[in-house]
Amino acid sequence: MSKQKTIKSYKLKNNETRYMFHLYVGVDPLTGKEQNTTRRGFKTSKEAKDALAALKVQINNGTYKKNAVETYKDCYDMWINHYENTVQDSTFLKTKRLFINHILPLMGHYIIDRIDVATCQKHVDQWAKKLKRFNMVKAYASKILKFAMQRGYIQTNPFDLVEIPIVKKQVSFEEDEAENFYTREQLVELLNCFKQEGDLRKYAFFHLLSFSGMRKSEGFALMWKDINFLDNEIRINKAVARGEQGLYLGPTKNGLSRTIKMDTKTMQLLKDWKKEQAKKYLQLGFNTMKQNQLVFPNTHNDLHEPNKTYRWLKHVLDKYKLEPITTHGFRHTHCSLLFDAGATIKEVQVRLGHTDVKTTLDVYTHVTKKAKAETIDKFEKYLSK
């Protein structure tokens, strides 16, 4: 005998009315416990009654499948627990924040098997208007429905049928574009500006990025023991990452280590910073002669937040009215200057730690494309004299 409760109405945050019901669905054969299901989100009482009647028919004829999940949020909870074991802590935290900020507030309350293409399309359109990387948000939102398909909760993934809106791209300072790099002359000017600022730590850091091509997270993970002043070599085998407990030292982006040769000017600059660091941090109460001393720590002699470089860089760019570039642009700049100097694609790939040569080729393509455009501009100006 079913233990049905009456259909109830409830209010959403926007004051709209929705309907729900509870229904006894039988005894769990594994635990022997009674099971109930709750369905909500119906716009009318009739819609709820029809769903209740259909559910009763499924129970009576034995076709009802006792889902472990009811809503999108239920399915997300299952998926995120599995996902946590497949990625680094920093990636897990970013993904979790993405869901909390952009996906769950919109979709978390939906009944998993009632999500349709129109609903998914509506949210993709919303994300496209607000977010630069809306495609990534759509991809993660889709992962939950794909997970639901794999578990047999739904038959199809409506996100597969969504049309991706075309959004006119706007370039901003924060954006990491493939053409986000400096020419040799622009780089020299920027580094001279950093030198004029009189902060050796910041000057040494950006000089190192420019002449090594390492990622900012790799630069902040460097310890003095990673730098071989005798052979002018730097070993890159870790990176600063952020987990739920804060910053920590993790592997490089691709999990691989590499040792790169450096120029004498950069190495001398690092020597100068090492001496100044010892004096400055001793005044702060820290002994920088320890084995695992960081090259670029924060004022507490601990891991530095990589994103702080944005402020350092933007201050100099604004003050000296220089062309915009992001911190990651120094990596692209190093890449482009290596090509200008005659390095092969393979040599650049190894130095920058690209696991896929396609990444190196993408930068190379944009470098040569921009160089061709600049060449014709110069030619045009020459003829118009």
mmCIF file of N, CA and C in Angstrom, residues 1-9 19-25 36-39 48-49 52:
data_model
loop_
_atom_site.group_PDB
_atom_site.id
_atom_site.type_symbol
_atom_site.label_atom_id
_atom_site.label_comp_id
_atom_site.label_asym_id
_atom_site.label_seq_id
_atom_site.Cartn_x
_atom_site.Cartn_y
_atom_site.Cartn_z
ATOM 1 N N MET A 1 0.849 -1.200 0.000
ATOM 2 C CA MET A 1 0.000 0.000 0.000
ATOM 3 C C MET A 1 0.883 1.248 0.000
ATOM 4 N N SER A 2 0.649 2.145 -0.942
ATOM 5 C CA SER A 2 1.505 3.330 -1.037
ATOM 6 C C SER A 2 1.231 4.292 0.101
ATOM 7 N N LYS A 3 2.301 4.944 0.506
ATOM 8 C CA LYS A 3 2.201 5.909 1.592
ATOM 9 C C LYS A 3 2.310 7.318 1.009
ATOM 10 N N GLN A 4 1.407 7.597 0.080
ATOM 11 C CA GLN A 4 1.446 8.868 -0.638
ATOM 12 C C GLN A 4 1.042 10.036 0.253
ATOM 13 N N LYS A 5 1.785 11.105 0.131
ATOM 14 C CA LYS A 5 1.412 12.356 0.769
ATOM 15 C C LYS A 5 0.808 13.239 -0.306
ATOM 16 N N THR A 6 0.011 14.185 0.097
ATOM 17 C CA THR A 6 -0.641 15.059 -0.887
ATOM 18 C C THR A 6 0.383 15.935 -1.587
ATOM 19 N N ILE A 7 0.009 16.344 -2.787
ATOM 20 C CA ILE A 7 0.866 17.254 -3.552
ATOM 21 C C ILE A 7 0.880 18.609 -2.857
ATOM 22 N N LYS A 8 2.088 19.152 -2.714
ATOM 23 C CA LYS A 8 2.237 20.412 -1.994
ATOM 24 C C LYS A 8 2.803 21.492 -2.906
ATOM 25 N N SER A 9 2.469 22.720 -2.584
ATOM 26 C CA SER A 9 3.039 23.858 -3.309
ATOM 27 C C SER A 9 4.123 24.492 -2.445
ATOM 28 N N TYR A 19 5.267 22.970 -7.537
ATOM 29 C CA TYR A 19 4.572 21.878 -6.851
ATOM 30 C C TYR A 19 5.490 20.670 -6.718
ATOM 31 N N MET A 20 5.233 19.887 -5.679
ATOM 32 C CA MET A 20 6.059 18.724 -5.394
ATOM 33 C C MET A 20 5.213 17.624 -4.767
ATOM 34 N N PHE A 21 5.785 16.414 -4.736
ATOM 35 C CA PHE A 21 5.105 15.324 -4.027
ATOM 36 C C PHE A 21 6.133 14.320 -3.515
ATOM 37 N N HIS A 22 5.728 13.583 -2.478
ATOM 38 C CA HIS A 22 6.513 12.472 -1.936
ATOM 39 C C HIS A 22 5.764 11.186 -2.260
ATOM 40 N N LEU A 23 6.514 10.121 -2.533
ATOM 41 C CA LEU A 23 5.859 8.848 -2.846
ATOM 42 C C LEU A 23 6.690 7.679 -2.329
ATOM 43 N N TYR A 24 6.023 6.748 -1.694
ATOM 44 C CA TYR A 24 6.665 5.509 -1.250
ATOM 45 C C TYR A 24 6.879 4.623 -2.470
ATOM 46 N N VAL A 25 8.122 4.144 -2.677
ATOM 47 C CA VAL A 25 8.423 3.373 -3.891
ATOM 48 C C VAL A 25 8.811 1.927 -3.607
ATOM 49 N N ASN A 36 11.529 6.184 -0.210
ATOM 50 C CA ASN A 36 10.609 7.200 -0.706
ATOM 51 C C ASN A 36 11.331 8.056 -1.738
ATOM 52 N N THR A 37 10.580 8.628 -2.626
ATOM 53 C CA THR A 37 11.161 9.543 -3.602
ATOM 54 C C THR A 37 10.435 10.872 -3.529
ATOM 55 N N THR A 38 11.156 11.929 -3.847
ATOM 56 C CA THR A 38 10.578 13.270 -3.874
ATOM 57 C C THR A 38 10.781 13.865 -5.256
ATOM 58 N N ARG A 39 9.720 14.379 -5.823
ATOM 59 C CA ARG A 39 9.808 15.060 -7.111
ATOM 60 C C ARG A 39 9.300 16.485 -6.928
ATOM 61 N N ALA A 48 2.100 18.053 -11.717
ATOM 62 C CA ALA A 48 2.582 17.200 -10.631
ATOM 63 C C ALA A 48 1.737 15.932 -10.514
ATOM 64 N N LYS A 49 0.408 16.077 -10.650
ATOM 65 C CA LYS A 49 -0.489 14.917 -10.569
ATOM 66 C C LYS A 49 -0.229 13.930 -11.702
ATOM 67 N N LEU A 52 2.929 12.090 -10.949
ATOM 68 C CA LEU A 52 2.677 11.136 -9.873
ATOM 69 C C LEU A 52 1.983 9.892 -10.411
#
